[in-house]
mmCIF file of C-alpha atoms in Angstrom:
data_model
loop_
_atom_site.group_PDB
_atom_site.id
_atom_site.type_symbol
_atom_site.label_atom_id
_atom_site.label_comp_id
_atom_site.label_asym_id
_atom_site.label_seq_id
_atom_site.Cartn_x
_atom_site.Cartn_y
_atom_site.Cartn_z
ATOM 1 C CA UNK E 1 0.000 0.000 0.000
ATOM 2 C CA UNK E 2 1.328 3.452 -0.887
ATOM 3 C CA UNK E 3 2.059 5.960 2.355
ATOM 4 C CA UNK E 4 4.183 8.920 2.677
ATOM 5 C CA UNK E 5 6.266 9.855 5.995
ATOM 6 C CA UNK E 6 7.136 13.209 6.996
ATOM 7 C CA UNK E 7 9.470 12.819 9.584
ATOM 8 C CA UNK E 8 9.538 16.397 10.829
ATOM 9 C CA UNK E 9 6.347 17.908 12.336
ATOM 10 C CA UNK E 10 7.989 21.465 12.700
ATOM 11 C CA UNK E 11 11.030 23.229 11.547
ATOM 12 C CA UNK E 12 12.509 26.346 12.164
ATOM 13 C CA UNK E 13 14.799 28.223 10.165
ATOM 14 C CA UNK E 14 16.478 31.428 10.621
ATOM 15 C CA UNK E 15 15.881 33.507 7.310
ATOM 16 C CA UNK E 16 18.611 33.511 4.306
ATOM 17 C CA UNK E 17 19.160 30.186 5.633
ATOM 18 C CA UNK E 18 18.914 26.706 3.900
ATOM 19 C CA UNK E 19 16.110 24.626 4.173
ATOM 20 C CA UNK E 20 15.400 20.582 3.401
ATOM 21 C CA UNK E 21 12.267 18.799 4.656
ATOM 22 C CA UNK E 22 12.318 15.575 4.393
ATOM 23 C CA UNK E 23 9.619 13.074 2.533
ATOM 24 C CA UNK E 24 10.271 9.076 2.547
ATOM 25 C CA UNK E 25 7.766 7.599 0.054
ATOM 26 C CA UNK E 26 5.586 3.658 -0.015
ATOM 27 C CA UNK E 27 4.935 2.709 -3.222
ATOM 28 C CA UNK E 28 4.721 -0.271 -5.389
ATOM 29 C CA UNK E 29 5.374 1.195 -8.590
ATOM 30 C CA UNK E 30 6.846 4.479 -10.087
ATOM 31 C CA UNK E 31 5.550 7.185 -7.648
ATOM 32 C CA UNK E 32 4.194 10.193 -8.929
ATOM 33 C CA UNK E 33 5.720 12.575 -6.333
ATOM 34 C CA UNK E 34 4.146 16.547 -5.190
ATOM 35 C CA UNK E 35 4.934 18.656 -3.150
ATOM 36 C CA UNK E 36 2.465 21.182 -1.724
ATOM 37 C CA UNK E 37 2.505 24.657 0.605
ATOM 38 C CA UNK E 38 -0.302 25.929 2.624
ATOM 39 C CA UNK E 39 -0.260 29.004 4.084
ATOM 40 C CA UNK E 40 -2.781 29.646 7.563
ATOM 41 C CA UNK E 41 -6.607 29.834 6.925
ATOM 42 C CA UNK E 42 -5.718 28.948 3.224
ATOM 43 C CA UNK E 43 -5.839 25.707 0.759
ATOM 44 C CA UNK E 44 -2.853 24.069 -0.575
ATOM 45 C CA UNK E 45 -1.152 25.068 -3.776
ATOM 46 C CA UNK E 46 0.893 22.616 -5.751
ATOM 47 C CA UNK E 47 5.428 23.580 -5.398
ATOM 48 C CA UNK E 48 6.593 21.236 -7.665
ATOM 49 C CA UNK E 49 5.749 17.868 -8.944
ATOM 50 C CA UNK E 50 8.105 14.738 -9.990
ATOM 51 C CA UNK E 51 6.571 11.312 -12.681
ATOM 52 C CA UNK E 52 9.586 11.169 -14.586
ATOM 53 C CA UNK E 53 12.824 12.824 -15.964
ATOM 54 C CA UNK E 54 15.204 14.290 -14.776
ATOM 55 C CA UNK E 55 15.396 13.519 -10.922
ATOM 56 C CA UNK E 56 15.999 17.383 -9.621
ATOM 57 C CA UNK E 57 12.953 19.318 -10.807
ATOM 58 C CA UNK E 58 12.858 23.099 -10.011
ATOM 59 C CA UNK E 59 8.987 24.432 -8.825
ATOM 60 C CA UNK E 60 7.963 27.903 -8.076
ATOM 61 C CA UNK E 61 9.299 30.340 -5.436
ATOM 62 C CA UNK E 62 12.799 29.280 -5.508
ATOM 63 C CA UNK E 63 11.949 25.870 -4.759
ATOM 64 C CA UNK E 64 13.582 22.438 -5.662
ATOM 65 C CA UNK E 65 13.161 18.507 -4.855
ATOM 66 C CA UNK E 66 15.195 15.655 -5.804
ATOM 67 C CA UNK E 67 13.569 12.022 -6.612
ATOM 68 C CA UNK E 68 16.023 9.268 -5.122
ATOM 69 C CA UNK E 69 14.606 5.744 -6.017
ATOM 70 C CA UNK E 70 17.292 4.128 -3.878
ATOM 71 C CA UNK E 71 16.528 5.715 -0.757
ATOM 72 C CA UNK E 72 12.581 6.404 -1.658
ATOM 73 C CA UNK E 73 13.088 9.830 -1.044
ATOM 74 C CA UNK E 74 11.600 12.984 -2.615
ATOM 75 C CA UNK E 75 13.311 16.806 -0.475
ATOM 76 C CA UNK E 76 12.339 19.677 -0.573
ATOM 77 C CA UNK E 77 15.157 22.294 -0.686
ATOM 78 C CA UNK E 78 15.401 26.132 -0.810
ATOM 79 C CA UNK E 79 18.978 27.626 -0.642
ATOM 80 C CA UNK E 80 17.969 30.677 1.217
ATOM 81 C CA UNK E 81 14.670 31.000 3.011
ATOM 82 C CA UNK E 82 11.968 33.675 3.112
ATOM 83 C CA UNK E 83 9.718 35.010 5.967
ATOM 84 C CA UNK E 84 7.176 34.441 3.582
ATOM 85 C CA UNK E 85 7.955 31.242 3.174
ATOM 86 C CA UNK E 86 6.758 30.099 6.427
ATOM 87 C CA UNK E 87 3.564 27.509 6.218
ATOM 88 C CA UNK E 88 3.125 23.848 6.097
ATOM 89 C CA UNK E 89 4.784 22.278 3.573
ATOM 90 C CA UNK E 90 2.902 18.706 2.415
ATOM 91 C CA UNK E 91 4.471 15.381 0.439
ATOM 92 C CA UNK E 92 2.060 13.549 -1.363
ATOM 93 C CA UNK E 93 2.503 10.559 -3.820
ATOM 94 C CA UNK E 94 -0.116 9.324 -6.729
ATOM 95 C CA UNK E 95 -0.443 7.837 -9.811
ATOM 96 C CA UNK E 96 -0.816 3.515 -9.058
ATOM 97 C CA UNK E 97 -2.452 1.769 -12.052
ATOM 98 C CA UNK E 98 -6.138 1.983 -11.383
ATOM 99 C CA UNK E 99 -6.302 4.889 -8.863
ATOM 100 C CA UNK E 100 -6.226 8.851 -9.607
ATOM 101 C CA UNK E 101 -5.842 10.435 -6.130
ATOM 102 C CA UNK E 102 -3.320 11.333 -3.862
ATOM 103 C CA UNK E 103 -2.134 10.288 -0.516
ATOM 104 C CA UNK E 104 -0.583 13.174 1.854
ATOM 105 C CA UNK E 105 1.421 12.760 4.564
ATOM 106 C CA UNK E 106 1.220 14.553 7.952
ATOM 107 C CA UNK E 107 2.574 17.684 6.897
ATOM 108 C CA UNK E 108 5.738 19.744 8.158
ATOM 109 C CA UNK E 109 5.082 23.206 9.404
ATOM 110 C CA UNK E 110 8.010 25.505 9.136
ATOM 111 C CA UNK E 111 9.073 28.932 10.880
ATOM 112 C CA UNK E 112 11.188 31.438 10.035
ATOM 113 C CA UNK E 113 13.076 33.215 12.674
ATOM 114 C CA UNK E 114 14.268 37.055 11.563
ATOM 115 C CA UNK R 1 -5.880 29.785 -13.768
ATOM 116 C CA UNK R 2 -7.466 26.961 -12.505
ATOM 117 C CA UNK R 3 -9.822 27.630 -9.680
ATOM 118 C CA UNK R 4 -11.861 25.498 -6.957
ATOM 119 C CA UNK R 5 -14.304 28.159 -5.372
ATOM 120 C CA UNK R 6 -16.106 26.407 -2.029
ATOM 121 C CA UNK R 7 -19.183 27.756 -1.033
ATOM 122 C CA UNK R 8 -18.206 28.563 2.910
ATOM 123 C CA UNK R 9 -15.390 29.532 4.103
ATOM 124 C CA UNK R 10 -16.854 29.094 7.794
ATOM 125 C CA UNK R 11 -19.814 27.023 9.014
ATOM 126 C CA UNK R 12 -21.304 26.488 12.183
ATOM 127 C CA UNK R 13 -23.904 23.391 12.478
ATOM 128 C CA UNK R 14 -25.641 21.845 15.350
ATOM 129 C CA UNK R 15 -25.446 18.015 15.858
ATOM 130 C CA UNK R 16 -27.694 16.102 13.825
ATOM 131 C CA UNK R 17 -28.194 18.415 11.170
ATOM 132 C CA UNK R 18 -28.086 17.446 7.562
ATOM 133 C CA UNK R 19 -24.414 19.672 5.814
ATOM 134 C CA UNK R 20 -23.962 20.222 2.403
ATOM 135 C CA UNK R 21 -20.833 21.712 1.591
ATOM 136 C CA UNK R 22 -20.096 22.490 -1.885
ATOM 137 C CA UNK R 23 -17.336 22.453 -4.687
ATOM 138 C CA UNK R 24 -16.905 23.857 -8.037
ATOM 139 C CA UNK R 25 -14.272 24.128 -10.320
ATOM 140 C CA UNK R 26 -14.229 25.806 -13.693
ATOM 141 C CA UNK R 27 -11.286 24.065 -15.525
ATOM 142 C CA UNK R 28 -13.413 20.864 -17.030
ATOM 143 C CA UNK R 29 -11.107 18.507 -15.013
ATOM 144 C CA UNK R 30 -12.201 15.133 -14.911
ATOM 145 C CA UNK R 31 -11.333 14.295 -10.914
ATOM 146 C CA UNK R 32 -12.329 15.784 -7.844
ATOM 147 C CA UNK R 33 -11.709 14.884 -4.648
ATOM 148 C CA UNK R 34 -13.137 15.810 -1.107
ATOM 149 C CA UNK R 35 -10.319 15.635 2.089
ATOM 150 C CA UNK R 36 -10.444 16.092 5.754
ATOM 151 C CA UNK R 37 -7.476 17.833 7.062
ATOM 152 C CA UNK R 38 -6.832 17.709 10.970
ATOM 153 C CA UNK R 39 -3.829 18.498 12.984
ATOM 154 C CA UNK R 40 -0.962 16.078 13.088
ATOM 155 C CA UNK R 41 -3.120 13.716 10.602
ATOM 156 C CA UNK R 42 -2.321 15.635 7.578
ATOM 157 C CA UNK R 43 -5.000 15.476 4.604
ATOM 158 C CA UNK R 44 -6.721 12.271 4.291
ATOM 159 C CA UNK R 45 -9.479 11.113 1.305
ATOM 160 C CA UNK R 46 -13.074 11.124 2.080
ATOM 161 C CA UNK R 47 -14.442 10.432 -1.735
ATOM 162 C CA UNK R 48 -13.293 11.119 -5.146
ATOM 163 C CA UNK R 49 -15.043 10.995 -8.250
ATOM 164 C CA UNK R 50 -13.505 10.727 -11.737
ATOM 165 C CA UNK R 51 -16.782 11.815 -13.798
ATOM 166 C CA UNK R 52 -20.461 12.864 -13.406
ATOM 167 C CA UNK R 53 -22.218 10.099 -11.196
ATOM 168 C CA UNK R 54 -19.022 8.644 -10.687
ATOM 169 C CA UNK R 55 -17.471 8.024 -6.833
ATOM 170 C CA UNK R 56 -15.107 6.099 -5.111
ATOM 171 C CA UNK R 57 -14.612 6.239 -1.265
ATOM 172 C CA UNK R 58 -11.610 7.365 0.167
ATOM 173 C CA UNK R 59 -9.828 6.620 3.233
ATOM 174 C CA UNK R 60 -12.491 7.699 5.716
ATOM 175 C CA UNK R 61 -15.907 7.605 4.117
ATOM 176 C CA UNK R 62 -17.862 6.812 7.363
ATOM 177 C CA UNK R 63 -20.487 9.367 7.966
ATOM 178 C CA UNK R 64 -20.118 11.218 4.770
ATOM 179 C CA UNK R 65 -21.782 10.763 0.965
ATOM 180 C CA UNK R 66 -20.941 12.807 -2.012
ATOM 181 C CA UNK R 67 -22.841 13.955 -5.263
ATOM 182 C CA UNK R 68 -21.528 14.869 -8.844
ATOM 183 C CA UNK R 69 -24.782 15.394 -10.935
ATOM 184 C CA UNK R 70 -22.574 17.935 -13.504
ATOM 185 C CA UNK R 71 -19.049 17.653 -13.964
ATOM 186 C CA UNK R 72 -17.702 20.759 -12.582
ATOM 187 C CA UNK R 73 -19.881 20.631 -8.949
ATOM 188 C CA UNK R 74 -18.839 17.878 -6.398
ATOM 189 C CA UNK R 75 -20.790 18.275 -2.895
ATOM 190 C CA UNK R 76 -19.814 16.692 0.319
ATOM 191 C CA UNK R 77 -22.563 15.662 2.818
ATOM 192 C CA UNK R 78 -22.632 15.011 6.187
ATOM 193 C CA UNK R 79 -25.789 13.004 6.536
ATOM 194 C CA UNK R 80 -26.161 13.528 10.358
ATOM 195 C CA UNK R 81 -23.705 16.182 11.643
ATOM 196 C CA UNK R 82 -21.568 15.062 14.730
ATOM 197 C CA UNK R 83 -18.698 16.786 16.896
ATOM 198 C CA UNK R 84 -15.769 14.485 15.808
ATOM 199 C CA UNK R 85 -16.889 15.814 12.564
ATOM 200 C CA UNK R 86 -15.529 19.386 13.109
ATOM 201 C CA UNK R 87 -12.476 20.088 10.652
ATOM 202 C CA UNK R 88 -10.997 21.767 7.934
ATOM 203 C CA UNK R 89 -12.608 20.345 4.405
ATOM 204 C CA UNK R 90 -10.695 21.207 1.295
ATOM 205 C CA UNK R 91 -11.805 20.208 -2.212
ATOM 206 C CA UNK R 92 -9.638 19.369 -4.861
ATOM 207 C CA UNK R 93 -10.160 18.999 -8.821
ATOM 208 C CA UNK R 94 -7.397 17.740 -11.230
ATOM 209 C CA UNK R 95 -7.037 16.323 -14.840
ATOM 210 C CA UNK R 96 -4.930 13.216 -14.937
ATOM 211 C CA UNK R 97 -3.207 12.908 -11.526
ATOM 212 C CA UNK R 98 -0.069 12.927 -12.886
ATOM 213 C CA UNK R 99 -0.714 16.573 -13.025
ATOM 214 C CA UNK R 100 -1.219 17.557 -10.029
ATOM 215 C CA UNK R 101 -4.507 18.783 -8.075
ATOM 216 C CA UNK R 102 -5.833 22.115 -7.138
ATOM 217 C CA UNK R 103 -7.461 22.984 -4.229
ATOM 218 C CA UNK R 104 -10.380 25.126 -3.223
ATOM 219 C CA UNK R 105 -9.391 27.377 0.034
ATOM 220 C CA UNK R 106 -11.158 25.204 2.421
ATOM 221 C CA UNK R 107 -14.494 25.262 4.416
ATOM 222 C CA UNK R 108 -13.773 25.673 8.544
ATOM 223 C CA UNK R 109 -16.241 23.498 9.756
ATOM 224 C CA UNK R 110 -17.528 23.490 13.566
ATOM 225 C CA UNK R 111 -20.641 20.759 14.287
ATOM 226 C CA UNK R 112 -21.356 22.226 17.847
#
């Protein structure tokens, strides 16, 4: 059965710093692989998305994720963090033959200290 | 852009009462999907449906039933409103998966 693991329920960052959250990945085929960002009060708005390619795929806001098969892995990066880029930051895989829907996992919120 | 407009932003229902929240999208996708999202459980699947009378049940269908009579409108219902029903709802609608989805802002739910 497909899951997702977030192992980090909150980071904080100071800003201009780097960032990686972390996002381990079930699956029994090739994954389809998102990441999302939602900001308080608001719904979730799709980063950057990985189904095949080139394994580091750039998203928007500065934003970047690399697919590692061998490790079933799929971070988020950001070489220098923004105030405004503190929310919670969701993993989600997709895609099995048969399905068409997406499984999250628990989320990671992050802060940005000034 | 895509968007997913949900009718409430906020609701506030008494036990037992019949809830119809509501979901439309305006990009002709194909899928749409209805989630709970609670804190430290992330976002999990309550029903999707991949066309017009369509549905599948999700992770967590218990207490809930949907209905698609036109492709772009997907409605949630809570057939007899409880308090472990209070949560943040989100709808989502997407083409292909493979895509990605795109979600509405959310409807704040409280079932006092």
């Amino acid at each position: 059965a497909q899951s997702v693991t977030q192992p980090d329920i909150h980071i904080t960052v100071s800003e201009g710093a780097s960032l990686e959250l972390r996002c381990n990945y079930s699956y029994g085929a090739t994954p389809y692989l998102f990441w999302y960002v939602q900001s308080p009060g608001q719904g979730l708005q799709l980063l950057l998305k990985y189904f095949s390619g080139d394994t580091l795929v750039q998203g928007i806001k500065g934003f970047e994720a690399e697919f590692k098969r061998s490790q079933s892995s799929f971070n988020l990066r950001k070489p220098s963090v923004h105030w405004s880029d503190a929310a919670e930051y969701f993993c989600a895989v997709g895609g099995q033959t048969g399905a068409n829907n997406l499984f999250f996992g628990t989320g990671t919120r992050l802060t940005v200290i000034p | 852009d895509v968007k997913v407009t949900q009718s409430s932003r906020y609701l506030v229902k008494r036990t037992g009462e019949k809830v119809f929240l509501e979901c439309v999208q305006d990009m002709d996708h194909e899928n749409m999907f209805w989630y709970r999202q609670d804190p430290g459980l992330g976002l999990r699947l309550i029903y999707f449906s991949y066309d017009v009378k369509m549905k599948e049940k999700g992770d967590i269908p218990e207490g809930y039933s949907v209905s698609r009579e036109k492709k772009e409108r997907f409605s949630l219902i809570l057939e007899s409103a409880s308090t472990n029903q209070t949560s943040m709802y989100l709808c989502a609608s997407s083409l292909p998966i493979t895509r990605g989805a795109f979600f509405g802002q959310g409807t704040r739910l409280t079932v006092v």
